[in-house]
Short mmCIF file of C-alpha atoms in Angstrom, two decimals:
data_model
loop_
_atom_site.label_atom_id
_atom_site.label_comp_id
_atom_site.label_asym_id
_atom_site.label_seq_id
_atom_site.Cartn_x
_atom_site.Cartn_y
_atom_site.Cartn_z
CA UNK A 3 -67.21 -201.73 111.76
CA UNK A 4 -64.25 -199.07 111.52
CA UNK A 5 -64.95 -195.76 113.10
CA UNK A 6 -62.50 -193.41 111.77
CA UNK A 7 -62.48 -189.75 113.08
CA UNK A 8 -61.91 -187.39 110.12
CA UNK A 9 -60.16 -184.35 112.42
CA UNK A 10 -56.78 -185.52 112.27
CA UNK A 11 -56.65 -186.61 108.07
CA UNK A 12 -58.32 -183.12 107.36
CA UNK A 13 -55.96 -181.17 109.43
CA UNK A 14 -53.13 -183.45 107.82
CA UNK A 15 -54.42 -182.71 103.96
CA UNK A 16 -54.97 -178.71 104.76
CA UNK A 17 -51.17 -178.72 105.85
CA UNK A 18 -49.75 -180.74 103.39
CA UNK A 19 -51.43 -178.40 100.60
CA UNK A 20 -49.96 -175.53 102.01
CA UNK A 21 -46.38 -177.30 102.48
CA UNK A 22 -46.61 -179.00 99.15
CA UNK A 23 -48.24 -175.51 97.32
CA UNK A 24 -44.93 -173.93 99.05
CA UNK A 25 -42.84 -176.58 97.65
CA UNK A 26 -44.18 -175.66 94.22
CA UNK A 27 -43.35 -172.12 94.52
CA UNK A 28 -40.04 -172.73 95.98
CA UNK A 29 -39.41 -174.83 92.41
CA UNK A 30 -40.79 -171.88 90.28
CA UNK A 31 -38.16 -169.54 91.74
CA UNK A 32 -35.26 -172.09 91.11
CA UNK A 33 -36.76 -172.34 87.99
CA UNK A 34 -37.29 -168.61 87.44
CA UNK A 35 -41.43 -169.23 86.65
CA UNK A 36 -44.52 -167.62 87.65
CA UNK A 37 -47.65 -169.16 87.75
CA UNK A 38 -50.49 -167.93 88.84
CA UNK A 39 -51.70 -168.93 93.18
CA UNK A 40 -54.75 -170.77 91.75
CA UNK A 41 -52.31 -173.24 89.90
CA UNK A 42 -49.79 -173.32 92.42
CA UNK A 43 -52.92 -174.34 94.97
CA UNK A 44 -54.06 -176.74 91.94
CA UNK A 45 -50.92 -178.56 92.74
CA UNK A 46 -50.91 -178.33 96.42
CA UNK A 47 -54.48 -179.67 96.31
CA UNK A 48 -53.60 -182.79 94.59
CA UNK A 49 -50.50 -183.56 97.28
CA UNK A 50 -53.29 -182.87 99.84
CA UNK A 51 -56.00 -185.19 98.41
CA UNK A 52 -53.72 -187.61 98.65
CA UNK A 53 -52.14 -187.55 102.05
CA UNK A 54 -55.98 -187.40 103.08
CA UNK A 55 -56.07 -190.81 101.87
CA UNK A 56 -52.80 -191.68 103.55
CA UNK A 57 -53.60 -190.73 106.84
CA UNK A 58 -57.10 -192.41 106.21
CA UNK A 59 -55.75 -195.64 105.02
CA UNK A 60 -52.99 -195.45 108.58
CA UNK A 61 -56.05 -194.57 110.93
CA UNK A 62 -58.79 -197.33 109.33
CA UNK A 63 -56.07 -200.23 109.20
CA UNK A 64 -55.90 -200.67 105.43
CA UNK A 65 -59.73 -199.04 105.10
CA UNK A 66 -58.69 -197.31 101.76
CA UNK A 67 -56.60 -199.74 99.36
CA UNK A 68 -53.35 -200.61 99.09
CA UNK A 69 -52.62 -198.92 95.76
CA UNK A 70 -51.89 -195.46 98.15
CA UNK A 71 -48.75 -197.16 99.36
CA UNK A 72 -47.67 -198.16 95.60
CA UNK A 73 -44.16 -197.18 94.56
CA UNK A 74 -45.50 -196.00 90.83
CA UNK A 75 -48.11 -193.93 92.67
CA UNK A 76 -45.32 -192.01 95.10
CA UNK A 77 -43.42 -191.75 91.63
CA UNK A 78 -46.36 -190.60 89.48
CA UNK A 79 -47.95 -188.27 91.74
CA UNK A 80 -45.22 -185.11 91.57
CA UNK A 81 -45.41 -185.59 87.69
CA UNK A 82 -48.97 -184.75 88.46
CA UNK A 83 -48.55 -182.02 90.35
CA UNK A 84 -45.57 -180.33 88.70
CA UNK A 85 -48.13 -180.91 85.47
CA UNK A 86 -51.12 -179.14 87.32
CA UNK A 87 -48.87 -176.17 88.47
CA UNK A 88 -46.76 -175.54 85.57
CA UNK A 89 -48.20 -177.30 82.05
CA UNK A 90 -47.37 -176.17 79.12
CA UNK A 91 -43.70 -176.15 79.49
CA UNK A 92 -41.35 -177.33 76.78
CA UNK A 93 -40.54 -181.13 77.73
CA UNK A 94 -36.74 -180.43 78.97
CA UNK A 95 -37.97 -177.65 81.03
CA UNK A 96 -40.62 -180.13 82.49
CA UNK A 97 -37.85 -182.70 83.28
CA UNK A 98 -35.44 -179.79 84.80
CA UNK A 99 -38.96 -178.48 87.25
CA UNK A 100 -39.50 -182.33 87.97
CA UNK A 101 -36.01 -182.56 89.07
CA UNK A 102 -36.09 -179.95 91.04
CA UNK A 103 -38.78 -180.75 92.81
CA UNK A 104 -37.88 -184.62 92.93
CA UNK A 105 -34.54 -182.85 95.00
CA UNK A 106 -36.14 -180.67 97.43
CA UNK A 107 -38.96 -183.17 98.01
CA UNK A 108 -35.98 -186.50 99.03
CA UNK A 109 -33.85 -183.30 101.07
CA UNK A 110 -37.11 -182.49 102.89
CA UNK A 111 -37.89 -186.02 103.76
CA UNK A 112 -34.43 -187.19 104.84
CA UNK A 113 -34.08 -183.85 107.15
CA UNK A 114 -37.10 -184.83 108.84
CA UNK A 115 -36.18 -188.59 108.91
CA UNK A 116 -33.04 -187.37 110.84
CA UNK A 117 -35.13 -185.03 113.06
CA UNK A 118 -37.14 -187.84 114.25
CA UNK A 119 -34.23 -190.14 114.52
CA UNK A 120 -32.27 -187.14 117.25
CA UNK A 121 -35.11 -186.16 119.04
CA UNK A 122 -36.57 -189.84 119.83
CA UNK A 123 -32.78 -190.65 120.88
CA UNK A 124 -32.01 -188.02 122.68
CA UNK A 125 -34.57 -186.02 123.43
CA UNK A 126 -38.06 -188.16 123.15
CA UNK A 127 -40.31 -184.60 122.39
CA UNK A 128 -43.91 -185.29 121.40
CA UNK A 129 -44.29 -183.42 118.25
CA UNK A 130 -47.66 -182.48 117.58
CA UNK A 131 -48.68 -182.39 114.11
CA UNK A 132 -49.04 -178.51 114.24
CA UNK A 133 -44.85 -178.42 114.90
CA UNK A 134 -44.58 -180.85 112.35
CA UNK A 135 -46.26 -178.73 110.03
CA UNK A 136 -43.86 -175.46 111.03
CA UNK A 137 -40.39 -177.26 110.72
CA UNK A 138 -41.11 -178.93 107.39
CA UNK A 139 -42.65 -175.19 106.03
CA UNK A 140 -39.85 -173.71 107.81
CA UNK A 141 -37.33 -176.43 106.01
CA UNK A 142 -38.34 -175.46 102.85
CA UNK A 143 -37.08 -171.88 102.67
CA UNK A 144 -34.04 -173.12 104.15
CA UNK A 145 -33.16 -175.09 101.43
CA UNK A 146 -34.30 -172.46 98.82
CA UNK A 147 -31.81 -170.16 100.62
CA UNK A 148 -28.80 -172.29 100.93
CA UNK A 149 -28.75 -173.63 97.69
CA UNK A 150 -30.14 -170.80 95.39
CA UNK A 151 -30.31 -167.78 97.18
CA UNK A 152 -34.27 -167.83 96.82
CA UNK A 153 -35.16 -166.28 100.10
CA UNK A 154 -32.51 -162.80 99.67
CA UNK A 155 -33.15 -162.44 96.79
CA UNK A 156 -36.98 -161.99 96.78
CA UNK A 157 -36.39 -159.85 99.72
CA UNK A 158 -33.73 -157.69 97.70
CA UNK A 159 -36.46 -158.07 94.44
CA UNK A 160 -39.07 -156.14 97.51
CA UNK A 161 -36.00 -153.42 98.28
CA UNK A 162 -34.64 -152.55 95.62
CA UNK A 163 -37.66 -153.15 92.58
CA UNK A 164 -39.68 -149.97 91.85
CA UNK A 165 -42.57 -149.91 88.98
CA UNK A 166 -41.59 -146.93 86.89
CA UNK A 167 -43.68 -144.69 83.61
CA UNK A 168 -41.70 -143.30 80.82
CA UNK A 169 -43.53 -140.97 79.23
CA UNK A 170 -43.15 -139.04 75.73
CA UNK A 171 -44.07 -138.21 72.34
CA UNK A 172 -47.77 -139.08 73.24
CA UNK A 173 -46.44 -142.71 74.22
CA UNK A 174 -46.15 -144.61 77.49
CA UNK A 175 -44.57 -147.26 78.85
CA UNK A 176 -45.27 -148.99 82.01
CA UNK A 177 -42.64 -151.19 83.26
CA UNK A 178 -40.43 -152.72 86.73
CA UNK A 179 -37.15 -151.06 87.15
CA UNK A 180 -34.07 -152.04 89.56
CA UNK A 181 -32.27 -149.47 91.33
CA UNK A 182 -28.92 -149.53 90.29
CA UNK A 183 -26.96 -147.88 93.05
CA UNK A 184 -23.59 -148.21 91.11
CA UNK A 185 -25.12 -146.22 87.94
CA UNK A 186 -22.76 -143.17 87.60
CA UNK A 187 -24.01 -142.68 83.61
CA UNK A 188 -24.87 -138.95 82.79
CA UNK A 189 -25.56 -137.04 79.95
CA UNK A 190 -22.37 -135.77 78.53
CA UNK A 191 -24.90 -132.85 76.96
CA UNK A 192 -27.02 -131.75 80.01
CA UNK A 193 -24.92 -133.70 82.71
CA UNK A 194 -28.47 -135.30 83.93
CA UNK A 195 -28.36 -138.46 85.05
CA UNK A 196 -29.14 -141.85 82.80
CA UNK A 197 -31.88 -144.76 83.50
CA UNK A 198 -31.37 -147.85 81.07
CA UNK A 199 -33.86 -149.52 79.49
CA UNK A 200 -34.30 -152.85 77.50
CA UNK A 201 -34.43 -152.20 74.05
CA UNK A 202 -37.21 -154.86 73.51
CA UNK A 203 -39.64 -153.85 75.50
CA UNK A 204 -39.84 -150.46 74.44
CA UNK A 205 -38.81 -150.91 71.09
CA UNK A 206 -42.65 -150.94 69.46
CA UNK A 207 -42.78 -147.53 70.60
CA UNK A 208 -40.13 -146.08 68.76
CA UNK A 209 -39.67 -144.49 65.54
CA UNK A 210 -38.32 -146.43 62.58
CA UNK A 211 -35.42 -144.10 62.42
CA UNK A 212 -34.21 -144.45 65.91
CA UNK A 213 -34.13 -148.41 65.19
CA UNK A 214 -31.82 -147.87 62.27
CA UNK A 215 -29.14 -145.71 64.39
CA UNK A 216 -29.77 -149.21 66.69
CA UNK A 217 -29.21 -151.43 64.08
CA UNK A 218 -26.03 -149.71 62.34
CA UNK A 219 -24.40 -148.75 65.81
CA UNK A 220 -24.66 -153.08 66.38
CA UNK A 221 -23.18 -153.50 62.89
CA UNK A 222 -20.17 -151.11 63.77
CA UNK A 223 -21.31 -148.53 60.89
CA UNK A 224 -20.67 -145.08 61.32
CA UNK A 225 -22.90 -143.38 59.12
CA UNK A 226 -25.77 -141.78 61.46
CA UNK A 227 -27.36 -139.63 58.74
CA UNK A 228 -30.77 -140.12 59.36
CA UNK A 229 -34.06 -138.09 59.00
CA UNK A 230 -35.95 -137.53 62.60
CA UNK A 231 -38.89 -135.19 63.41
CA UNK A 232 -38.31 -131.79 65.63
CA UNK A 233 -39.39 -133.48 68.78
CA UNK A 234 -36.73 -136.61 68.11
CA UNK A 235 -34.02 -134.25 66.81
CA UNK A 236 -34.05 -131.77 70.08
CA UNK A 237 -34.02 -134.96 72.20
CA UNK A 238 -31.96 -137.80 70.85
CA UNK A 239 -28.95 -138.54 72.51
CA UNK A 240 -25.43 -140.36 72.07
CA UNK A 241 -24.24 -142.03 75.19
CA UNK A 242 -20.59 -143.45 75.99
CA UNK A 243 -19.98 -145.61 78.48
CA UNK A 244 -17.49 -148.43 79.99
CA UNK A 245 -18.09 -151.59 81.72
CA UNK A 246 -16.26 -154.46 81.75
CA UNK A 247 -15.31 -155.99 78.20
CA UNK A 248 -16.40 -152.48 76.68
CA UNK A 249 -13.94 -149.82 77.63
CA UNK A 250 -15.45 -147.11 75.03
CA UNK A 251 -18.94 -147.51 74.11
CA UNK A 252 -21.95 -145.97 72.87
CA UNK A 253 -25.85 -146.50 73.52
CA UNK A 254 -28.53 -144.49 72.04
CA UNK A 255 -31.01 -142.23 74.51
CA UNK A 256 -33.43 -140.02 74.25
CA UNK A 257 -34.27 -137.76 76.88
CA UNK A 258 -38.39 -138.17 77.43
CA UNK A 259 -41.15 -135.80 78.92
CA UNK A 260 -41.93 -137.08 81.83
CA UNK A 261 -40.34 -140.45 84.07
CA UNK A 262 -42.12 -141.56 87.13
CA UNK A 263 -41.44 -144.26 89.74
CA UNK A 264 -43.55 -145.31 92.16
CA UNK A 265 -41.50 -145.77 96.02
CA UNK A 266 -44.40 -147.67 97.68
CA UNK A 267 -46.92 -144.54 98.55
CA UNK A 268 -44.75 -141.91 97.08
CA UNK A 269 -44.87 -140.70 93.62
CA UNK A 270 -41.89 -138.92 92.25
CA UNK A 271 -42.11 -137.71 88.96
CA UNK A 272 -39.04 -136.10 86.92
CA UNK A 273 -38.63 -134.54 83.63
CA UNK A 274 -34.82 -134.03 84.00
CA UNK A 275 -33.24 -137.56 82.85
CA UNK A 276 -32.25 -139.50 79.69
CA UNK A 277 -33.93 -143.11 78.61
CA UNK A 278 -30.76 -145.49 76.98
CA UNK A 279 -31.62 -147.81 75.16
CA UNK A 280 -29.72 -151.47 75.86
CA UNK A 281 -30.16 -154.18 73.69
CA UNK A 282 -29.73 -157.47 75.70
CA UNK A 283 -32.09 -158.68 79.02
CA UNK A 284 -31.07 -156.91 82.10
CA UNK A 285 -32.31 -160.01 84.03
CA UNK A 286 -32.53 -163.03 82.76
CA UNK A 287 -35.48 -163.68 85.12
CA UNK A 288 -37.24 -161.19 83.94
CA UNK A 289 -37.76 -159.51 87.37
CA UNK A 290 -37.00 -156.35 85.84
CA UNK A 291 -36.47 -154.87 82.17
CA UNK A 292 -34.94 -151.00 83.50
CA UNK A 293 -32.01 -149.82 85.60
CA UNK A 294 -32.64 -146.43 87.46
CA UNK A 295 -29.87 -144.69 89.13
CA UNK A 296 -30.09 -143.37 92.94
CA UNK A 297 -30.99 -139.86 91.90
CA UNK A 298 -34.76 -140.59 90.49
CA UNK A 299 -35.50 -141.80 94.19
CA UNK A 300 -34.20 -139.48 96.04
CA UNK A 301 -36.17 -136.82 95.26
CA UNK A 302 -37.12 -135.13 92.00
CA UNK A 303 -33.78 -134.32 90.01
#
């Protein structure tokens, strides 16, 4: 009779779920994804179940069978859990997260392979599973740094990331804005400063004939001769600009009742500053759909 003590396998799954759950987010990042923490757990759960059954079959002497230690099954199980975290992608996108994770997960295990192989040569440390546990977490974000800037830039998406609220015209818009410290735009009118917004997202909002100026001013037309109400007529704005590859150009603004943005506790509101409309992604993430300039945070302008 085998008596196999379950302490050791448990503690094993619990910290593989949380290393492999880790893993999984790591991926999303590279991947620019966001699934929800029940499906990223989903996934870390099923790499847990089954190095509970590893460390059963390794402390029972071949008590669970041999079909843990199968090649297909080490192959098949990250399709599993990629599927668990992240289904339904588009199948290239699945292969691209599968090779991700496929990257990470052979980096990870041939770090620690080298680990082990220095310290029992030189050093001969007893590593307790708990340390284990720490490096191979710790390993993780390392990678994600080094080769995709994961770690900065989530702590940069933290700093410098505020949730904002344009308000006007009886509409509202609720969105995540990055502070753009390099934004020198003003109104050429009222010489107050200029936050940028993605045309899509706000675009629903908007009357018809602001969309035409939109549309013509893409086409290259000149002819602006449209009919707008009172409110859209005392606030509409024309906006030139430069950046690089457009020396002299124009975007359409509006300047809106009320903007606020949220700087953790502290809510500043302003009525002094013009919305520009800009019609291709600010991130292509999607961390963020508006630029605000330094002004709106540092107090109300």
């Amino acid at each position: 009779m085998v008596e196999v003590y379950l302490d050791i396998p448990l503690a094993g799954a619990v910290f593989s779920l949380i290393q492999d759950a880790t893993l999984l987010w790591m991926v999303a990042q590279i991947n620019a994804l966001k699934p929800r923490t029940r499906r990223l757990l989903t996934g870390g759960l099923t790499g847990g179940l089954f190095h509970f059954l590893l460390l059963i079959n390794q402390a029972s002497g071949g008590l669970v069978h041999n079909w843990t230690l199968s090649p297909i099954v080490f192959i098949s199980l990250p399709v599993l859990m990629v599927g668990c975290t992240f289904y339904p992608v588009k199948f290239r996108k699945f292969l691209t997260i599968l090779g991700n994770f496929y990257l990470l997960a052979f980096l990870l295990a041939g770090i620690n392979w080298g680990i082990d192989t220095l310290n029992q040569r030189f050093f001969g440390w007893e590593l307790s599973l708990w340390w284990r546990f720490l490096i191979h977490l710790t390993l993780i974000f390392i990678l994600g740094e080094l080769g995709w800037g994961v770690v900065h830039r989530k702590i940069w998406e933290q700093l410098c990331l505020y949730p904002v609220r344009i308000c006007w015209d009886g509409n509202t818009l609720e969105t995540v804005a990055l502070l753009d410290t390099g934004n020198r735009l003003r109104d050429p009118l009222t010489r107050v400063a200029v936050m940028v917004v993605e045309t899509a997202v706000i675009k629903h909002l908007l009357p018809v004939g602001i969309l035409e100026i939109i549309n013509q001013m893409q086409q290259g037309q000149a002819d602006l001769q449209f009919e707008l109400s009172p409110y859209w007529q005392e606030r509409f704005r024309l906006l030139p600009f430069s950046s690089i590859g457009t020396e002299h150009g124009l975007l359409v603004g509006f300047r809106p009742d009320q903007v606020v943005v949220w700087q953790k506790e502290l809510e500043i509101k302003s009525s002094n500053v013009v919305v520009a409309l800009y019609n291709r992604e600010l991130s292509p993430e999607g961390a963020f759909h508006a630029l605000i300039p330094p002004d709106l945070i540092r107090d109300d302008i």
